[in-house]
Amino acid sequence: MNFFSKIIASVLLLGASVASLSAQFDQLRYRAEGGVTASRVSGVGHPSKPFLLGFRLSGQVVLPFRYSNFALQTGLTLTNKGENSNFYVEDTSIGYSGGRFTLSEESSLGFMYLSLPLEVSYRLNINALNKIYLAVGPSFNYALSGAINGLKAPGISKSYDVFGQKLFKRFEVSLGASAMYAYRDFYIKVGAEYGLTTIDDQHRVLILNDRYRVSPFANDRSRHALVYATLGYQF
């Protein structure tokens, strides 16, 4: 069997699997939500404030299992992640005896992620109008952008792309859990995520120009941590 035959066979097998599973689900539900995030990154810089504030937008598809309170849910999520952190800018033209390092206070490291969560949820029926949903599962995340902002040194930019020098990996996997209260079709959700994979790409130094750099920048244990609160509507 050649390569293309294997692809066709795989597609047919996947289609048959989806068709057989579809009989196990009730009518699909759809959700749209948005809200705020508070995040940090372990092992990066010198944290100045507890969390970096951002936003979260999400569209979800919910597949309820027939004759059960369980459901599968997935979709796409756009999320800010990062940290408020003080970074030391190093002037390599000055000796270590004095003035080589300048502290950049109020600097931050920020990312924009597009995520695909795959979660299992359980519905608690309070009554016909009020319900609680508990969900847990992994999320597969790809960084669309990442930058360090607020660095202070003569003649350098205030913002630097951290992927241009391959300081971080764009792809990460996280584990999330959430609790949601729904009244009719409106709901409020709170949740948290923690990185299962590290995001540092084994580079410890951010080069600003021939003279300035940020060092040390990160370590091999850098992971995202995130909490969020959203408001949403389900169709």
PDB file of N, CA, C and O in Angstrom, residues 79-124:
ATOM      1  N   THR A  79      -6.133  33.650  23.587  1.00  0.00           N
ATOM      2  CA  THR A  79      -5.806  33.966  24.974  1.00  0.00           C
ATOM      3  C   THR A  79      -4.485  34.715  25.097  1.00  0.00           C
ATOM      4  O   THR A  79      -3.499  34.363  24.462  1.00  0.00           O
ATOM      5  N   ASN A  80      -4.479  35.751  25.962  1.00  0.00           N
ATOM      6  CA  ASN A  80      -3.237  36.392  26.387  1.00  0.00           C
ATOM      7  C   ASN A  80      -2.597  35.577  27.497  1.00  0.00           C
ATOM      8  O   ASN A  80      -3.281  35.109  28.412  1.00  0.00           O
ATOM      9  N   LYS A  81      -1.280  35.415  27.444  1.00  0.00           N
ATOM     10  CA  LYS A  81      -0.520  34.820  28.532  1.00  0.00           C
ATOM     11  C   LYS A  81       0.762  35.609  28.701  1.00  0.00           C
ATOM     12  O   LYS A  81       1.212  36.284  27.779  1.00  0.00           O
ATOM     13  N   GLY A  82       1.371  35.502  29.885  1.00  0.00           N
ATOM     14  CA  GLY A  82       2.632  36.193  30.107  1.00  0.00           C
ATOM     15  C   GLY A  82       2.865  36.516  31.561  1.00  0.00           C
ATOM     16  O   GLY A  82       2.331  35.860  32.452  1.00  0.00           O
ATOM     17  N   GLU A  83       3.660  37.581  31.791  1.00  0.00           N
ATOM     18  CA  GLU A  83       4.012  37.940  33.164  1.00  0.00           C
ATOM     19  C   GLU A  83       4.561  39.357  33.233  1.00  0.00           C
ATOM     20  O   GLU A  83       5.257  39.812  32.307  1.00  0.00           O
ATOM     21  N   ASN A  84       4.232  40.054  34.300  1.00  0.00           N
ATOM     22  CA  ASN A  84       4.934  41.289  34.653  1.00  0.00           C
ATOM     23  C   ASN A  84       6.228  40.898  35.346  1.00  0.00           C
ATOM     24  O   ASN A  84       6.220  40.182  36.343  1.00  0.00           O
ATOM     25  N   SER A  85       7.344  41.348  34.826  1.00  0.00           N
ATOM     26  CA  SER A  85       8.627  40.915  35.379  1.00  0.00           C
ATOM     27  C   SER A  85       9.683  41.991  35.166  1.00  0.00           C
ATOM     28  O   SER A  85       9.678  42.682  34.140  1.00  0.00           O
ATOM     29  N   ASN A  86      10.563  42.141  36.138  1.00  0.00           N
ATOM     30  CA  ASN A  86      11.703  43.053  35.998  1.00  0.00           C
ATOM     31  C   ASN A  86      12.859  42.309  35.332  1.00  0.00           C
ATOM     32  O   ASN A  86      13.247  41.227  35.774  1.00  0.00           O
ATOM     33  N   PHE A  87      13.384  42.896  34.259  1.00  0.00           N
ATOM     34  CA  PHE A  87      14.510  42.289  33.559  1.00  0.00           C
ATOM     35  C   PHE A  87      15.737  43.193  33.673  1.00  0.00           C
ATOM     36  O   PHE A  87      15.630  44.417  33.614  1.00  0.00           O
ATOM     37  N   TYR A  88      16.892  42.583  33.810  1.00  0.00           N
ATOM     38  CA  TYR A  88      18.146  43.322  33.866  1.00  0.00           C
ATOM     39  C   TYR A  88      18.749  43.421  32.460  1.00  0.00           C
ATOM     40  O   TYR A  88      19.022  42.402  31.824  1.00  0.00           O
ATOM     41  N   VAL A  89      18.934  44.658  31.984  1.00  0.00           N
ATOM     42  CA  VAL A  89      19.602  44.888  30.712  1.00  0.00           C
ATOM     43  C   VAL A  89      21.097  44.991  30.975  1.00  0.00           C
ATOM     44  O   VAL A  89      21.543  45.791  31.802  1.00  0.00           O
ATOM     45  N   GLU A  90      21.875  44.168  30.261  1.00  0.00           N
ATOM     46  CA  GLU A  90      23.315  44.098  30.465  1.00  0.00           C
ATOM     47  C   GLU A  90      24.050  44.894  29.387  1.00  0.00           C
ATOM     48  O   GLU A  90      23.846  44.680  28.190  1.00  0.00           O
ATOM     49  N   ASP A  91      24.902  45.824  29.827  1.00  0.00           N
ATOM     50  CA  ASP A  91      25.752  46.596  28.916  1.00  0.00           C
ATOM     51  C   ASP A  91      27.104  45.886  28.839  1.00  0.00           C
ATOM     52  O   ASP A  91      27.916  45.976  29.765  1.00  0.00           O
ATOM     53  N   THR A  92      27.345  45.164  27.753  1.00  0.00           N
ATOM     54  CA  THR A  92      28.549  44.345  27.651  1.00  0.00           C
ATOM     55  C   THR A  92      29.820  45.166  27.461  1.00  0.00           C
ATOM     56  O   THR A  92      30.925  44.611  27.514  1.00  0.00           O
ATOM     57  N   SER A  93      29.671  46.491  27.247  1.00  0.00           N
ATOM     58  CA  SER A  93      30.863  47.332  27.085  1.00  0.00           C
ATOM     59  C   SER A  93      31.432  47.786  28.416  1.00  0.00           C
ATOM     60  O   SER A  93      32.490  48.412  28.471  1.00  0.00           O
ATOM     61  N   ILE A  94      30.731  47.475  29.510  1.00  0.00           N
ATOM     62  CA  ILE A  94      31.155  47.894  30.849  1.00  0.00           C
ATOM     63  C   ILE A  94      31.587  46.666  31.637  1.00  0.00           C
ATOM     64  O   ILE A  94      30.962  45.602  31.554  1.00  0.00           O
ATOM     65  N   GLY A  95      32.616  46.798  32.412  1.00  0.00           N
ATOM     66  CA  GLY A  95      33.110  45.702  33.228  1.00  0.00           C
ATOM     67  C   GLY A  95      32.146  45.332  34.339  1.00  0.00           C
ATOM     68  O   GLY A  95      31.241  46.100  34.690  1.00  0.00           O
ATOM     69  N   TYR A  96      32.337  44.156  34.920  1.00  0.00           N
ATOM     70  CA  TYR A  96      31.456  43.675  35.977  1.00  0.00           C
ATOM     71  C   TYR A  96      31.621  44.451  37.281  1.00  0.00           C
ATOM     72  O   TYR A  96      30.810  44.313  38.194  1.00  0.00           O
ATOM     73  N   SER A  97      32.635  45.290  37.369  1.00  0.00           N
ATOM     74  CA  SER A  97      32.902  45.999  38.626  1.00  0.00           C
ATOM     75  C   SER A  97      31.855  47.066  38.933  1.00  0.00           C
ATOM     76  O   SER A  97      31.672  47.447  40.080  1.00  0.00           O
ATOM     77  N   GLY A  98      31.127  47.557  37.909  1.00  0.00           N
ATOM     78  CA  GLY A  98      30.111  48.564  38.219  1.00  0.00           C
ATOM     79  C   GLY A  98      29.377  49.050  36.990  1.00  0.00           C
ATOM     80  O   GLY A  98      29.969  49.256  35.932  1.00  0.00           O
ATOM     81  N   GLY A  99      28.055  49.207  37.137  1.00  0.00           N
ATOM     82  CA  GLY A  99      27.246  49.804  36.098  1.00  0.00           C
ATOM     83  C   GLY A  99      26.930  48.928  34.906  1.00  0.00           C
ATOM     84  O   GLY A  99      26.382  49.414  33.906  1.00  0.00           O
ATOM     85  N   ARG A 100      27.244  47.656  34.990  1.00  0.00           N
ATOM     86  CA  ARG A 100      27.020  46.780  33.831  1.00  0.00           C
ATOM     87  C   ARG A 100      25.541  46.423  33.665  1.00  0.00           C
ATOM     88  O   ARG A 100      25.065  46.223  32.544  1.00  0.00           O
ATOM     89  N   PHE A 101      24.808  46.334  34.773  1.00  0.00           N
ATOM     90  CA  PHE A 101      23.410  45.899  34.722  1.00  0.00           C
ATOM     91  C   PHE A 101      22.473  47.050  35.099  1.00  0.00           C
ATOM     92  O   PHE A 101      22.706  47.751  36.083  1.00  0.00           O
ATOM     93  N   THR A 102      21.393  47.228  34.319  1.00  0.00           N
ATOM     94  CA  THR A 102      20.364  48.230  34.594  1.00  0.00           C
ATOM     95  C   THR A 102      19.029  47.521  34.724  1.00  0.00           C
ATOM     96  O   THR A 102      18.625  46.759  33.832  1.00  0.00           O
ATOM     97  N   LEU A 103      18.329  47.765  35.821  1.00  0.00           N
ATOM     98  CA  LEU A 103      17.048  47.107  36.066  1.00  0.00           C
ATOM     99  C   LEU A 103      15.942  47.813  35.289  1.00  0.00           C
ATOM    100  O   LEU A 103      15.760  49.018  35.411  1.00  0.00           O
ATOM    101  N   SER A 104      15.210  47.055  34.466  1.00  0.00           N
ATOM    102  CA  SER A 104      14.048  47.592  33.747  1.00  0.00           C
ATOM    103  C   SER A 104      12.797  47.264  34.549  1.00  0.00           C
ATOM    104  O   SER A 104      12.241  46.166  34.459  1.00  0.00           O
ATOM    105  N   GLU A 105      12.377  48.199  35.357  1.00  0.00           N
ATOM    106  CA  GLU A 105      11.172  47.999  36.153  1.00  0.00           C
ATOM    107  C   GLU A 105       9.925  48.170  35.285  1.00  0.00           C
ATOM    108  O   GLU A 105       9.939  48.863  34.279  1.00  0.00           O
ATOM    109  N   GLU A 106       8.842  47.525  35.696  1.00  0.00           N
ATOM    110  CA  GLU A 106       7.566  47.593  34.990  1.00  0.00           C
ATOM    111  C   GLU A 106       7.643  47.007  33.586  1.00  0.00           C
ATOM    112  O   GLU A 106       6.828  47.331  32.716  1.00  0.00           O
ATOM    113  N   SER A 107       8.610  46.167  33.304  1.00  0.00           N
ATOM    114  CA  SER A 107       8.661  45.481  32.022  1.00  0.00           C
ATOM    115  C   SER A 107       7.766  44.238  32.080  1.00  0.00           C
ATOM    116  O   SER A 107       7.346  43.792  33.147  1.00  0.00           O
ATOM    117  N   SER A 108       7.460  43.672  30.906  1.00  0.00           N
ATOM    118  CA  SER A 108       6.550  42.529  30.862  1.00  0.00           C
ATOM    119  C   SER A 108       6.881  41.629  29.683  1.00  0.00           C
ATOM    120  O   SER A 108       7.489  42.053  28.698  1.00  0.00           O
ATOM    121  N   LEU A 109       6.462  40.393  29.802  1.00  0.00           N
ATOM    122  CA  LEU A 109       6.605  39.397  28.752  1.00  0.00           C
ATOM    123  C   LEU A 109       5.202  38.930  28.390  1.00  0.00           C
ATOM    124  O   LEU A 109       4.460  38.445  29.253  1.00  0.00           O
ATOM    125  N   GLY A 110       4.792  39.108  27.111  1.00  0.00           N
ATOM    126  CA  GLY A 110       3.424  38.794  26.728  1.00  0.00           C
ATOM    127  C   GLY A 110       3.344  37.919  25.487  1.00  0.00           C
ATOM    128  O   GLY A 110       4.141  38.062  24.562  1.00  0.00           O
ATOM    129  N   PHE A 111       2.365  36.998  25.470  1.00  0.00           N
ATOM    130  CA  PHE A 111       2.132  36.096  24.341  1.00  0.00           C
ATOM    131  C   PHE A 111       0.662  36.154  23.943  1.00  0.00           C
ATOM    132  O   PHE A 111      -0.212  36.426  24.775  1.00  0.00           O
ATOM    133  N   MET A 112       0.400  35.846  22.684  1.00  0.00           N
ATOM    134  CA  MET A 112      -0.963  35.637  22.203  1.00  0.00           C
ATOM    135  C   MET A 112      -1.051  34.220  21.678  1.00  0.00           C
ATOM    136  O   MET A 112      -0.324  33.839  20.756  1.00  0.00           O
ATOM    137  N   TYR A 113      -1.941  33.411  22.275  1.00  0.00           N
ATOM    138  CA  TYR A 113      -2.058  32.001  21.918  1.00  0.00           C
ATOM    139  C   TYR A 113      -3.405  31.699  21.266  1.00  0.00           C
ATOM    140  O   TYR A 113      -4.447  32.223  21.686  1.00  0.00           O
ATOM    141  N   LEU A 114      -3.353  30.836  20.251  1.00  0.00           N
ATOM    142  CA  LEU A 114      -4.551  30.220  19.688  1.00  0.00           C
ATOM    143  C   LEU A 114      -4.576  28.786  20.186  1.00  0.00           C
ATOM    144  O   LEU A 114      -3.603  28.043  19.974  1.00  0.00           O
ATOM    145  N   SER A 115      -5.674  28.397  20.836  1.00  0.00           N
ATOM    146  CA  SER A 115      -5.706  27.117  21.541  1.00  0.00           C
ATOM    147  C   SER A 115      -6.859  26.244  21.078  1.00  0.00           C
ATOM    148  O   SER A 115      -7.938  26.736  20.725  1.00  0.00           O
ATOM    149  N   LEU A 116      -6.611  24.930  21.112  1.00  0.00           N
ATOM    150  CA  LEU A 116      -7.624  23.926  20.826  1.00  0.00           C
ATOM    151  C   LEU A 116      -7.792  23.058  22.073  1.00  0.00           C
ATOM    152  O   LEU A 116      -6.993  22.153  22.314  1.00  0.00           O
ATOM    153  N   PRO A 117      -8.803  23.315  22.901  1.00  0.00           N
ATOM    154  CA  PRO A 117      -9.030  22.489  24.088  1.00  0.00           C
ATOM    155  C   PRO A 117      -9.838  21.241  23.744  1.00  0.00           C
ATOM    156  O   PRO A 117     -10.682  21.245  22.850  1.00  0.00           O
ATOM    157  N   LEU A 118      -9.569  20.161  24.466  1.00  0.00           N
ATOM    158  CA  LEU A 118     -10.334  18.914  24.363  1.00  0.00           C
ATOM    159  C   LEU A 118     -10.701  18.506  25.785  1.00  0.00           C
ATOM    160  O   LEU A 118      -9.863  17.980  26.515  1.00  0.00           O
ATOM    161  N   GLU A 119     -11.958  18.739  26.159  1.00  0.00           N
ATOM    162  CA  GLU A 119     -12.357  18.603  27.556  1.00  0.00           C
ATOM    163  C   GLU A 119     -13.548  17.659  27.711  1.00  0.00           C
ATOM    164  O   GLU A 119     -14.377  17.511  26.805  1.00  0.00           O
ATOM    165  N   VAL A 120     -13.619  17.070  28.891  1.00  0.00           N
ATOM    166  CA  VAL A 120     -14.790  16.308  29.319  1.00  0.00           C
ATOM    167  C   VAL A 120     -15.490  17.117  30.396  1.00  0.00           C
ATOM    168  O   VAL A 120     -14.844  17.604  31.335  1.00  0.00           O
ATOM    169  N   SER A 121     -16.803  17.282  30.268  1.00  0.00           N
ATOM    170  CA  SER A 121     -17.555  18.066  31.248  1.00  0.00           C
ATOM    171  C   SER A 121     -18.669  17.228  31.864  1.00  0.00           C
ATOM    172  O   SER A 121     -19.145  16.246  31.265  1.00  0.00           O
ATOM    173  N   TYR A 122     -19.087  17.650  33.053  1.00  0.00           N
ATOM    174  CA  TYR A 122     -20.193  16.993  33.764  1.00  0.00           C
ATOM    175  C   TYR A 122     -21.204  18.050  34.189  1.00  0.00           C
ATOM    176  O   TYR A 122     -20.825  19.093  34.737  1.00  0.00           O
ATOM    177  N   ARG A 123     -22.472  17.788  33.943  1.00  0.00           N
ATOM    178  CA  ARG A 123     -23.541  18.738  34.239  1.00  0.00           C
ATOM    179  C   ARG A 123     -24.265  18.366  35.529  1.00  0.00           C
ATOM    180  O   ARG A 123     -24.688  17.223  35.703  1.00  0.00           O
ATOM    181  N   LEU A 124     -24.375  19.340  36.437  1.00  0.00           N
ATOM    182  CA  LEU A 124     -25.158  19.183  37.664  1.00  0.00           C
ATOM    183  C   LEU A 124     -26.433  19.989  37.506  1.00  0.00           C
ATOM    184  O   LEU A 124     -26.382  21.227  37.379  1.00  0.00           O
TER     185      LEU A 124
END
